[in-house]
CSV table of C-alpha atoms in Angstrom, one decimal:
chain,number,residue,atom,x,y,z
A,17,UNK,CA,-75.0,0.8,33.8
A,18,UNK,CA,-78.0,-1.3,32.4
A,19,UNK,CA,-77.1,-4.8,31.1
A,20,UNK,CA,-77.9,-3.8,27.5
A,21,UNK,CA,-75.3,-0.7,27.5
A,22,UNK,CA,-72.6,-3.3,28.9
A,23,UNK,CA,-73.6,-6.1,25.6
A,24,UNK,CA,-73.4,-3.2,23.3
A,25,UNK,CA,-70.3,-1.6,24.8
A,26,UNK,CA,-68.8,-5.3,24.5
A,27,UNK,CA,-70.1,-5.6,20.8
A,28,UNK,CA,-68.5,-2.5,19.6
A,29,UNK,CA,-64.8,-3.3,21.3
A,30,UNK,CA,-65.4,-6.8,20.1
A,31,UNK,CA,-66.1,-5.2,16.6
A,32,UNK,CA,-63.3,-2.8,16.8
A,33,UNK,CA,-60.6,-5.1,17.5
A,34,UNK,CA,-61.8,-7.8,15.2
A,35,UNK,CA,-62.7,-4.9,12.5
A,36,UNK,CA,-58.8,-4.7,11.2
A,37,UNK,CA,-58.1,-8.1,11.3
A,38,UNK,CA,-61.4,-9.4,8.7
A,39,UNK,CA,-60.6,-6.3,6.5
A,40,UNK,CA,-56.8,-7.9,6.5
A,41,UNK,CA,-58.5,-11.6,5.8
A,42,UNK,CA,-60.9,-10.1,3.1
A,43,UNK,CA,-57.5,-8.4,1.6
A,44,UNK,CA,-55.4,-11.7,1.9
A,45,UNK,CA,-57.8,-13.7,0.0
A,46,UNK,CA,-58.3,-11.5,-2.7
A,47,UNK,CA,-55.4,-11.0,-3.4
A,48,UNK,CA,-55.5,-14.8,-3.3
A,49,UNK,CA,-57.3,-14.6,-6.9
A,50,UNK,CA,-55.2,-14.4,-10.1
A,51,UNK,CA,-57.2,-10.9,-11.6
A,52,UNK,CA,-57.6,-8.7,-8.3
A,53,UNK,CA,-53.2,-10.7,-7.7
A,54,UNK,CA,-52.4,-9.0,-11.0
A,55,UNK,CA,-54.0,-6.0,-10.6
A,56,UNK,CA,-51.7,-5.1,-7.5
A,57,UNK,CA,-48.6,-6.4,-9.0
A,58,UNK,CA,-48.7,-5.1,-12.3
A,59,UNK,CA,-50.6,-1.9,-11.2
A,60,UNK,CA,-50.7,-1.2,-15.7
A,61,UNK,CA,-53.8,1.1,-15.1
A,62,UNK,CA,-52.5,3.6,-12.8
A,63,UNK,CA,-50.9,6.0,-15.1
A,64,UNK,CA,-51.4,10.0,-15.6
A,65,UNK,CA,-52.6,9.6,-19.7
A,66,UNK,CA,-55.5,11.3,-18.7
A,67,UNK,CA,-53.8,14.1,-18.9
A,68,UNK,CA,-50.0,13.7,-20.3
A,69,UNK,CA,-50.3,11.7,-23.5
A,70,UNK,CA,-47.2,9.6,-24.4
A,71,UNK,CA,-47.8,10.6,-28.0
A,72,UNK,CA,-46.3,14.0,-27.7
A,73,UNK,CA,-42.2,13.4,-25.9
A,74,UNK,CA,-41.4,17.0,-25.7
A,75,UNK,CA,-43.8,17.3,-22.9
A,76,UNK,CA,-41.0,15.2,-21.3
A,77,UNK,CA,-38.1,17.9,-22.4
A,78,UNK,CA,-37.4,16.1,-25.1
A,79,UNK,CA,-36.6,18.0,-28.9
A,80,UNK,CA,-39.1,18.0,-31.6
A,81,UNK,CA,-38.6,14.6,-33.5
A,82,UNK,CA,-35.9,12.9,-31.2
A,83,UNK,CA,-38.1,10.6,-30.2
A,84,UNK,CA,-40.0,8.2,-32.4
A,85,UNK,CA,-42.9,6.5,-30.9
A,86,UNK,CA,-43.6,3.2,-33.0
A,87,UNK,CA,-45.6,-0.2,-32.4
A,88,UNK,CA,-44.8,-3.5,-32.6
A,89,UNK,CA,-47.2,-6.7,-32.6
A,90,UNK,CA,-46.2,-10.0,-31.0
A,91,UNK,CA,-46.9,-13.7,-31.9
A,92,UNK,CA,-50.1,-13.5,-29.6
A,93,UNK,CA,-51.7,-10.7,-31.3
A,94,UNK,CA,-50.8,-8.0,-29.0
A,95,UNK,CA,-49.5,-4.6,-29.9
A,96,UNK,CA,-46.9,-2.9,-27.5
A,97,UNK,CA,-45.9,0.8,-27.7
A,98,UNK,CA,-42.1,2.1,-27.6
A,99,UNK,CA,-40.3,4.9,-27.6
A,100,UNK,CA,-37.0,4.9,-29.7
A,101,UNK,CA,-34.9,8.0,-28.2
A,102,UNK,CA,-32.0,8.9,-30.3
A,103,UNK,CA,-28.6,10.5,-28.6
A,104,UNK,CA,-28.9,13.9,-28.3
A,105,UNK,CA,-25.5,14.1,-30.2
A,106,UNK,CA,-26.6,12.6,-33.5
A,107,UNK,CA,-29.9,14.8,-33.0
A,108,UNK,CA,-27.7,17.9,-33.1
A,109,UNK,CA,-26.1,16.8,-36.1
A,110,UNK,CA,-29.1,16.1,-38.1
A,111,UNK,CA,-31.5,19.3,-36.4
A,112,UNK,CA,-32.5,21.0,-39.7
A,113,UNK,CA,-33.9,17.4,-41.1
A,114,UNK,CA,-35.5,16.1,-38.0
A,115,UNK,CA,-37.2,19.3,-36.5
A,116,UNK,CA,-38.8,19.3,-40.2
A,117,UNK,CA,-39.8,16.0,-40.1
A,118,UNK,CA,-43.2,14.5,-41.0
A,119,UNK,CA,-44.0,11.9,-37.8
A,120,UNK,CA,-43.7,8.3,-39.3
A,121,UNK,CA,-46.6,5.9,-39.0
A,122,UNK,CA,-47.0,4.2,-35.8
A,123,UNK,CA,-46.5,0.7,-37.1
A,124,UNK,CA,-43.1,1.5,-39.6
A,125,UNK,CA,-41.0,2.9,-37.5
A,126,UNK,CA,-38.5,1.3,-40.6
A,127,UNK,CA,-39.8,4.4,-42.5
A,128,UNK,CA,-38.7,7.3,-39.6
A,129,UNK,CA,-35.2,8.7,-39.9
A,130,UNK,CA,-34.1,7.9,-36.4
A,131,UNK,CA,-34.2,4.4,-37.8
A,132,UNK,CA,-32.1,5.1,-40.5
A,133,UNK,CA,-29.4,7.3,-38.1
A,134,UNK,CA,-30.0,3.8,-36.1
A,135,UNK,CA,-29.1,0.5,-38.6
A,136,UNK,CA,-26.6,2.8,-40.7
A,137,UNK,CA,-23.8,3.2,-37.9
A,138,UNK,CA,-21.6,0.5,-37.3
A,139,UNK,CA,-20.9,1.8,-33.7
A,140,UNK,CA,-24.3,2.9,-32.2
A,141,UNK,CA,-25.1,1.4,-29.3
A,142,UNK,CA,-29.0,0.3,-28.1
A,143,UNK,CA,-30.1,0.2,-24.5
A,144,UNK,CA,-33.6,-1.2,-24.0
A,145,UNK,CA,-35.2,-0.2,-21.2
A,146,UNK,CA,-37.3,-2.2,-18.7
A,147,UNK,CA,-39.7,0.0,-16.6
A,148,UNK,CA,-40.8,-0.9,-13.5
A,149,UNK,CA,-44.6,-1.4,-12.4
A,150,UNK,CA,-47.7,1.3,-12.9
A,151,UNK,CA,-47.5,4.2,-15.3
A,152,UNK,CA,-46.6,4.0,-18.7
A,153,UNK,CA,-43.0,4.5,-21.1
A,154,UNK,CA,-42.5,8.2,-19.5
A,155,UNK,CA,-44.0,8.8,-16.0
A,156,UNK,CA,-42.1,8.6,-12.5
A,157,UNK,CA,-38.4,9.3,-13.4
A,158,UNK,CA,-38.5,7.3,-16.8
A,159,UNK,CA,-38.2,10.5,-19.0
A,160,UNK,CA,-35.4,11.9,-16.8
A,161,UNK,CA,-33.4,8.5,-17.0
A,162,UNK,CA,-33.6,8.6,-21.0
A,163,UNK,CA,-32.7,12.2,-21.3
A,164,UNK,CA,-29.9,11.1,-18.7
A,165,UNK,CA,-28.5,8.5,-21.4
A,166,UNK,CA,-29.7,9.4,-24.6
A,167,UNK,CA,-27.1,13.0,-23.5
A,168,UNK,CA,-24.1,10.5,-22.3
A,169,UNK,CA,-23.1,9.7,-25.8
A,170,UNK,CA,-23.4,10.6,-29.6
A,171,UNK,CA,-24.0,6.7,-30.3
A,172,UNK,CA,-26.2,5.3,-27.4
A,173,UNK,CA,-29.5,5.3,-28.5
A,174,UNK,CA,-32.8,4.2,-25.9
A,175,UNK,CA,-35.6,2.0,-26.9
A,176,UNK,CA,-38.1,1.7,-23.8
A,177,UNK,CA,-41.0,-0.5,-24.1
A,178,UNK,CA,-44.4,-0.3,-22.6
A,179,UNK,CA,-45.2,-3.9,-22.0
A,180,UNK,CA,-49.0,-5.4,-22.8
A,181,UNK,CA,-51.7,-3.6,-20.8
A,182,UNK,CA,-49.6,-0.3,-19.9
A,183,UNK,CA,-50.2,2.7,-21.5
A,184,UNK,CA,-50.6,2.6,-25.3
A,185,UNK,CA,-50.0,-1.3,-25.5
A,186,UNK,CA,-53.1,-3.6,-26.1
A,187,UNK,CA,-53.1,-7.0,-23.9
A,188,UNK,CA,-52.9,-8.0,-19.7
A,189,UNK,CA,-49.9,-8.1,-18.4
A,190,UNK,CA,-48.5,-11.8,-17.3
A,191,UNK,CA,-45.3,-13.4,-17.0
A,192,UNK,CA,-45.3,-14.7,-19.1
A,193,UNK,CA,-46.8,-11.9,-21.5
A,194,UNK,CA,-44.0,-9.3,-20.4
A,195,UNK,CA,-41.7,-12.3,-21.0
A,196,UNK,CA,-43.5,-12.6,-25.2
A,197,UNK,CA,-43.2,-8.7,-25.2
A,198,UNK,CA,-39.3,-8.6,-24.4
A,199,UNK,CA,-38.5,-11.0,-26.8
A,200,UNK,CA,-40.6,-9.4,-29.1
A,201,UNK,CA,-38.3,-6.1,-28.9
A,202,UNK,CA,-35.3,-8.3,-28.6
A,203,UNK,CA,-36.0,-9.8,-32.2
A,204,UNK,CA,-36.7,-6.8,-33.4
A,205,UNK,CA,-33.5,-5.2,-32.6
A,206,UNK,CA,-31.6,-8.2,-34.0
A,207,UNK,CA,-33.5,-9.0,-37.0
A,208,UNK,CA,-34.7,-6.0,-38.2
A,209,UNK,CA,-32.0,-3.5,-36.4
A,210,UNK,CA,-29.6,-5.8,-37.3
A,211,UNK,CA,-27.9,-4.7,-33.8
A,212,UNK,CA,-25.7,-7.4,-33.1
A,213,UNK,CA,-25.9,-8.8,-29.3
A,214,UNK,CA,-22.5,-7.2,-28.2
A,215,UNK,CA,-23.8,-3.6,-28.7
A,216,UNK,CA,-27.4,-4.3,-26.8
A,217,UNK,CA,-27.6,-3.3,-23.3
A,218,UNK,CA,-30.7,-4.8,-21.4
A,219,UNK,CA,-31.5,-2.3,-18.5
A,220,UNK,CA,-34.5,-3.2,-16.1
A,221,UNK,CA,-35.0,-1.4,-13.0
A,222,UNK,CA,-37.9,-3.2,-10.2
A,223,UNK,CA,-40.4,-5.4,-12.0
A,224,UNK,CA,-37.8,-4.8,-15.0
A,225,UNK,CA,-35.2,-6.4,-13.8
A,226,UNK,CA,-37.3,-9.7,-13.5
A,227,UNK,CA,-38.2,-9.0,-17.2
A,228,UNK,CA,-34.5,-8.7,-18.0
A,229,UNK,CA,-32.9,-11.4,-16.1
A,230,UNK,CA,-35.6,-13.9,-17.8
A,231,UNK,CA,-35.0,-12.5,-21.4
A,232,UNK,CA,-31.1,-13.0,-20.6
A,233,UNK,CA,-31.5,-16.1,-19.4
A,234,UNK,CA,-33.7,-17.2,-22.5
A,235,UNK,CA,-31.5,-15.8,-25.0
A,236,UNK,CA,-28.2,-17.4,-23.3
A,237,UNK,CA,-30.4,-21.0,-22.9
A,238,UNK,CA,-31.9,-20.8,-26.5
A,239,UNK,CA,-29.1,-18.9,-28.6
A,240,UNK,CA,-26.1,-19.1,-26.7
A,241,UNK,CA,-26.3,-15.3,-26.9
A,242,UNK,CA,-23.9,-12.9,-24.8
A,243,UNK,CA,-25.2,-9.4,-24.4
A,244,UNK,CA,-22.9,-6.0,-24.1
A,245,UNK,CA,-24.5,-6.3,-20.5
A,246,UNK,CA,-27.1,-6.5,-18.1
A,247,UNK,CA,-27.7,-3.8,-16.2
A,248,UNK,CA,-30.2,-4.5,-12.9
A,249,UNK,CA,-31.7,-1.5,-10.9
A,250,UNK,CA,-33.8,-2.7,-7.5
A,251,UNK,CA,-33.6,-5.9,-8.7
A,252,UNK,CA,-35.4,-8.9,-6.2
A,253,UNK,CA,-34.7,-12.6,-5.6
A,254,UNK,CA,-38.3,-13.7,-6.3
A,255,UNK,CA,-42.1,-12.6,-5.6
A,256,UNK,CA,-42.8,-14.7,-3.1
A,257,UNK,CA,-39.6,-14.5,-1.4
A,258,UNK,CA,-40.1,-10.5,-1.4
A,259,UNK,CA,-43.7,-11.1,-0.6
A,260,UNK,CA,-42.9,-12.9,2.6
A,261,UNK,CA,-41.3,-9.4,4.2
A,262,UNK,CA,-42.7,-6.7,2.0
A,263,UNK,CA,-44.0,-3.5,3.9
A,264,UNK,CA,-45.8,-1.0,2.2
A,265,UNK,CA,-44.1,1.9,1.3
A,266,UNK,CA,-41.5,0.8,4.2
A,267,UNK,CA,-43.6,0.5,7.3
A,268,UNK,CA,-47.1,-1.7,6.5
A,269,UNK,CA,-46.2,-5.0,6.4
A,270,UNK,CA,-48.5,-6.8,3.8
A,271,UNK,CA,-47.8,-11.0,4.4
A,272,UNK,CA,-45.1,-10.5,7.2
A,273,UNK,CA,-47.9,-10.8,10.1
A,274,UNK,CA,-48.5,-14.5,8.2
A,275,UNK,CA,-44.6,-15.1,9.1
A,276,UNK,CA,-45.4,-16.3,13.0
A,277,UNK,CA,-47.4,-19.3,11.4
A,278,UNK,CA,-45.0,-20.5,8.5
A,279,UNK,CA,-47.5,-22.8,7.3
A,280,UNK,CA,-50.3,-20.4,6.4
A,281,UNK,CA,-47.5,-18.2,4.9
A,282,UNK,CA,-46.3,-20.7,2.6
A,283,UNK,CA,-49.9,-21.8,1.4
A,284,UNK,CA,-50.8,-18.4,1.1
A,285,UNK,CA,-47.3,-17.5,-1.0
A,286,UNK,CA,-48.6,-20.8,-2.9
A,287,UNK,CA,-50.8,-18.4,-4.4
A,288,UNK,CA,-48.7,-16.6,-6.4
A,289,UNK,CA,-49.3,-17.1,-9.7
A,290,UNK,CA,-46.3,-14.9,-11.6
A,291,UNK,CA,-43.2,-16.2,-9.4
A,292,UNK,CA,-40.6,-14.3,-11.7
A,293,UNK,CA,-37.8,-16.2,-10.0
A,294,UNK,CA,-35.0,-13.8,-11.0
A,295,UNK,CA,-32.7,-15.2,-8.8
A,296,UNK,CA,-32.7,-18.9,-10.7
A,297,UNK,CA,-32.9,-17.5,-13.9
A,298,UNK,CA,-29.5,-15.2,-13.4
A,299,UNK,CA,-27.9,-18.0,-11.2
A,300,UNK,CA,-28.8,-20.2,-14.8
A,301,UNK,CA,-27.4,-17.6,-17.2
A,302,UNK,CA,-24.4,-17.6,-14.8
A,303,UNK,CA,-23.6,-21.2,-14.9
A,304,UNK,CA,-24.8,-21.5,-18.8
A,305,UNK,CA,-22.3,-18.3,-20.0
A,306,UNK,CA,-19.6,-20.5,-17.9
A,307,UNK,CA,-20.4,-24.0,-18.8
A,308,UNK,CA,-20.0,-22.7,-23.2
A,309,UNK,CA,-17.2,-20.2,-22.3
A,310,UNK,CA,-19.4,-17.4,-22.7
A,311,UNK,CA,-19.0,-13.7,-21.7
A,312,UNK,CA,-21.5,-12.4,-19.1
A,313,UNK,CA,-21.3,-8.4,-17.3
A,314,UNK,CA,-24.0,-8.0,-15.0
A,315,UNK,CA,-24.2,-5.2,-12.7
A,316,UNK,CA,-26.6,-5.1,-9.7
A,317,UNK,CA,-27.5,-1.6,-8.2
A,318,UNK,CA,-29.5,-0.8,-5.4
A,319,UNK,CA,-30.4,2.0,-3.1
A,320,UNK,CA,-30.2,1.7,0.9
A,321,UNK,CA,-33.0,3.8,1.2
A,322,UNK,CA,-34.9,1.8,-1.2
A,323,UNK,CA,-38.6,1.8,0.7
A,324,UNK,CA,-40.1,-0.7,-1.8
A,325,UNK,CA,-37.7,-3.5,-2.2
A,326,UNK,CA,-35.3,-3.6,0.1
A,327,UNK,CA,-31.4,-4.1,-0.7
A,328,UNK,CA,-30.7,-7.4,0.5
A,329,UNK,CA,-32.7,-8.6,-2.2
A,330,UNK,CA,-29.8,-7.7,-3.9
A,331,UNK,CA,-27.6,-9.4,-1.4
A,332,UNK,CA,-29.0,-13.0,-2.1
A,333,UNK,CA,-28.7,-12.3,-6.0
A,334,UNK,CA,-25.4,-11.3,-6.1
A,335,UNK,CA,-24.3,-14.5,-4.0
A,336,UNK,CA,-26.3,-17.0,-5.7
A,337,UNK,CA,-24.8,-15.8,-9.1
A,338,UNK,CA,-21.0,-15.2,-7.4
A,339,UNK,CA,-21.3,-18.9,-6.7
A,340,UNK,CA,-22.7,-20.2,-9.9
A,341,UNK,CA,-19.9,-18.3,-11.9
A,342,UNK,CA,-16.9,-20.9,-10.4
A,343,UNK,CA,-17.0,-24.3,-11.6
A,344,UNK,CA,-16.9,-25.1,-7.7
A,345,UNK,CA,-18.9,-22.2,-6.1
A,346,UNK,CA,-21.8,-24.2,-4.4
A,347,UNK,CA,-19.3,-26.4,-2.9
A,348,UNK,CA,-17.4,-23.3,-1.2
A,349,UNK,CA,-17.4,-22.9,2.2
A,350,UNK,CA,-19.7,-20.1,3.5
A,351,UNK,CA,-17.1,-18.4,5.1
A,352,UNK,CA,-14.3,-19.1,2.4
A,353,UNK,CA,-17.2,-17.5,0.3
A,354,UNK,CA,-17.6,-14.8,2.5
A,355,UNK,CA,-13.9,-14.1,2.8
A,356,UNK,CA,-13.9,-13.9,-1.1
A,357,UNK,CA,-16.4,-11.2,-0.8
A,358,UNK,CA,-15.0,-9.0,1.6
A,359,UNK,CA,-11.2,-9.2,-0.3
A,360,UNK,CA,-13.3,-7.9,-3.6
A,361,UNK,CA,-15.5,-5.4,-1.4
A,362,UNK,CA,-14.8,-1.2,-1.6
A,363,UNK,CA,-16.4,-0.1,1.2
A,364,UNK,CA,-17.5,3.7,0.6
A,365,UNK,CA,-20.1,4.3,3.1
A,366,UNK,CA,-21.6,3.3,6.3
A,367,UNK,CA,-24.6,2.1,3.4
A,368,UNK,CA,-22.5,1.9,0.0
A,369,UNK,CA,-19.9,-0.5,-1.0
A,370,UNK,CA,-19.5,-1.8,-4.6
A,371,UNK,CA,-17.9,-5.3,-5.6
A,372,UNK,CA,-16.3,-6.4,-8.5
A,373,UNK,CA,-16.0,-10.2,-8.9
A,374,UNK,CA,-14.9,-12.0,-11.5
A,375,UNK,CA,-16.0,-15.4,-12.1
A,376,UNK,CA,-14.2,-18.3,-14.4
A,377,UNK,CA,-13.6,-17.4,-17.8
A,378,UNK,CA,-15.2,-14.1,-19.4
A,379,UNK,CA,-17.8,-13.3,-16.3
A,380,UNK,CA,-17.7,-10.4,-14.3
A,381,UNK,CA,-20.5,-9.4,-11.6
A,382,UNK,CA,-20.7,-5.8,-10.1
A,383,UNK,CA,-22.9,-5.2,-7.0
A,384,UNK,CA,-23.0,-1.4,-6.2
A,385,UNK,CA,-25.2,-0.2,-3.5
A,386,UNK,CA,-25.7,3.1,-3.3
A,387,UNK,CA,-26.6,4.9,0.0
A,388,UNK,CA,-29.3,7.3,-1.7
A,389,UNK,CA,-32.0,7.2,-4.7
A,390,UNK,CA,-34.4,5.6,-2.9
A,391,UNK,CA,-36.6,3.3,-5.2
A,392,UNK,CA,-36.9,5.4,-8.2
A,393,UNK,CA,-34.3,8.3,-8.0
A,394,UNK,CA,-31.7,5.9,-8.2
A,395,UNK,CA,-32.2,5.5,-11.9
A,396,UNK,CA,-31.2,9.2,-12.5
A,397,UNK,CA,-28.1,8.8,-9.8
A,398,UNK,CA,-24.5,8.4,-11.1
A,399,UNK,CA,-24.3,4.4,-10.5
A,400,UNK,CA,-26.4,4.1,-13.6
A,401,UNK,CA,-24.4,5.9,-15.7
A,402,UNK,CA,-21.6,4.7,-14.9
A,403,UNK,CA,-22.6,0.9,-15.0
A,404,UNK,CA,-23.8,1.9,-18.7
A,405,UNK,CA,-20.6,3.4,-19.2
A,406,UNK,CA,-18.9,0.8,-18.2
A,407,UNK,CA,-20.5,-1.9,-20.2
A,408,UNK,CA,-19.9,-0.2,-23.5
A,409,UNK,CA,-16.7,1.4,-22.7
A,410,UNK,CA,-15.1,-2.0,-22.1
C-alpha cells in the first residue's frame, strides 16, 4: 500500500472517531446559549396546528359548546389561550341551551354560559391544568385527560392553559414567563371566578409540575393561601439536577458522558438559565403551610416506565418535603427517616407502592408510583383520578 493510501486511510478513522465527539461539543455548546437552551426545553413550536386547530374542541371528542376557548392578557402584555371544559354532567343538563349557543368572543369569556354554570354554583370545583412541554392545550394525551375529569363529576370543571409561545398564546416561554402566565389564571379564577382557594386544584404533569410547585409556593409565601390540592404528575427535583443523568427517550444520554469529569459538568449545568428548582420551592411551601398552621395535600405520581424523567426524581421530592413537614425533620436520622418511610409504605408491585405521610398539623403528602403509563399515559391512568378524587372528596 502506497504511503498516501495509509495518510488517507488514517485521516478518515481519525475523522470517524473524532466525527461524533465535535458533533457532541458543537451540541453541548449550543445548547450552552439561552435561545437555541430554550428552544429544547420549552420545545412551544412543535405542535400539530398545522393541521388540528385548537379552535374547534370537538375534533378532540368533545360536545358542541362544552368547551369554551377564551384569552387572557398578562401584566407583560402577553396573551395566553385556555380552554375552560365544563363537566359533562352540567353539559347534559343544560344540552338544548349550549348546543344552540352562539361561541362567545375570545377575550369575554365573562359573556359565555359555561361561565355563568361556573361562578353561580357554590360547589363546583376548578382544576387548572399544567401541560407539559411541546404541543399546545390538546395534543399528546391532554384531550383524553380532560374528557377523563371533566366525565368524573357533575361539578369539576377543567381550565387548561397554553402558556406564552405555545399554540394560540403570544410571547417566549421563560420561567419566569410560565411563572407570570400561572398567576395570571390563578387571579383570574379568584378574582373574577370568585373560586375560593379551597375548591382550586393545581394539576401539573412534567414541565407542569415545575409551573405548579412555583405558583404554590408563591401563593402560600405571598397570600398565605392553602389550595384544595396539588396534584404532581412526572414531577422532577430540578433542571440541572435531571440534566446531569437525562437519556433521551431512555437510552442517549445527553450530559451524563460530562459526569466522569465533575468539573466540566457543573460549569456546563452552570449554564442553565431556567433552573425551576421544584424541589426547594415544595420543600418551602412545606415548611411555610407548617410554620402558619396551614393545610397543604400534595400528591406526587409517577410512572416506572417513565422513559423521560425517571421516577426517582420523585424519590428526592417526596423526601425533601416529608422532612420539611416536621418541625424536626432535617435533624432526623437517615435511617430513623427511612424507617418512617417504610412503616407508611403499601407496597403493591415489584415497581408500585404508594405512601401516605402525614406531616405536623394539617399536611399530608401522597407519593404513588405506578408501574405503567409511561411518561404521558399516566395522566389518563387511574392514579390520577383517584388523587383528584381524593383532594375534593376530603
Amino acid at each position: 500500500m502506497s504511503p498516501l493510501k495509509t495518510d488517507a486511510s488514517k485521516a478518515y478513522w481519525a475523522f470517524a472517531a473524532l466525527g461524533p465527539v465535535a458533533l457532541y461539543g458543537i451540541i453541548i455548546g449550543l445548547l450552552g446559549v439561552p435561545f437555541f437552551q430554550r428552544q429544547a426545553l420549552y420545545a412551544h413550536k412543535i405542535n400539530t396546528l398545522w393541521w388540528n386547530d385548537v379552535k374547534v374542541p370537538e375534533k378532540w371528542g368533545f360536545a358542541k359548546n362544552q368547551v369554551t376557548p377564551f384569552t387572557l392578557p398578562t401584566a407583560d402584555g402577553v396573551t395566553l389561550y385556555l380552554w375552560h371544559i365544563l363537566p359533562l354532567g352540567t353539559y347534559v343538563q343544560h344540552e338544548a341551551a349550549l348546543s344552540r349557543a352562539e361561541p362567545s368572543a375570545l377575550h369575554n369569556h365573562a359573556s359565555s354560559e359555561a361561565f355563568k354554570l361556573l361562578t353561580e354554583d357554590p360547589e363546583a370545583r376548578l382544576i387548572i391544568s399544567f401541560h407539559g412541554n411541546a404541543g399546545h392545550v390538546a395534543q399528546n394525551t391532554r384531550a383524553p385527560q380532560y374528557r377523563l375529569l371533566s366525565n368524573m363529576h357533575p361539578k369539576w370543571h377543567v381550565i387548561a392553559i397554553d402558556y406564552r409561545g405555545y399554540g394560540h398564546s403570544t410571547g417566549t416561554p421563560t420561567e419566569e414567563g410560565l411563572i407570570t402566565d400561572a398567576s395570571t389564571l390563578v387571579d383570574y379564577a379568584l378574582s373574577v371566578l370568585n373560586m375560593p382557594p379551597s375548591r382550586i386544584l393545581l394539576l401539573g404533569q412534567s414541565l407542569g409540575t415545575a409551573v405548579a410547585a412555583a405558583t404554590a409556593e408563591k401563593y402560600s409565601r405571598e397570600k398565605d393561601m392553602d389550595f384544595a390540592s396539588v396534584v404532581l404528575v412526572a414531577s422532577f427535583s430540578s433542571l440541572p439536577t435531571m440534566l446531569a443523568n437525562y437519556s433521551l427517550a431512555g437510552f442517549v444520554p445527553l450530559l451524563k458522558p460530562l459526569g466522569a469529569i465533575p468539573s466540566v459538568l457543573n460549569g456546563v449545568l452552570g449554564f442553565v438559565v431556567d433552573k425551576w428548582r421544584s424541589l426547594d420551592r415544595l420543600a418551602a411551601l412545606a415548611t411555610q403551610t407548617r410554620e402558619r398552621d396551614g393545610r397543604l395535600r400534595l400528591t406526587l405520581l409517577a410512572a416506572a416506565d417513565d422513559w423521560d424523567i425517571p421516577c426517582v426524581e420523585s424519590v428526592k421530592i417526596f423526601d425533601a418535603v416529608a422532612r420539611a413537614s416536621l418541625q424536626h425533620g432535617h435533624e432526623m436520622d437517615p435511617g430513623r427517616f427511612l424507617e418512617w418511610k417504610d412503616e407508611r409504605t403499601d407496597v403493591r408491585d415489584q415497581d408500585a407502592f404508594k405512601i401516605t405521610w402525614q406531616g405536623d398539623g394539617d399536611i399530608v403528602i401522597v407519593h404513588e408510583q405506578f408501574a405503567y403509563g409511561g411518561h404521558n399515559d399516566i395522566m389518563v391512568y387511574a392514579p390520577l383520578a383517584q388523587a383528584v378524587m381524593a383532594a375534593f372528596e376530603s
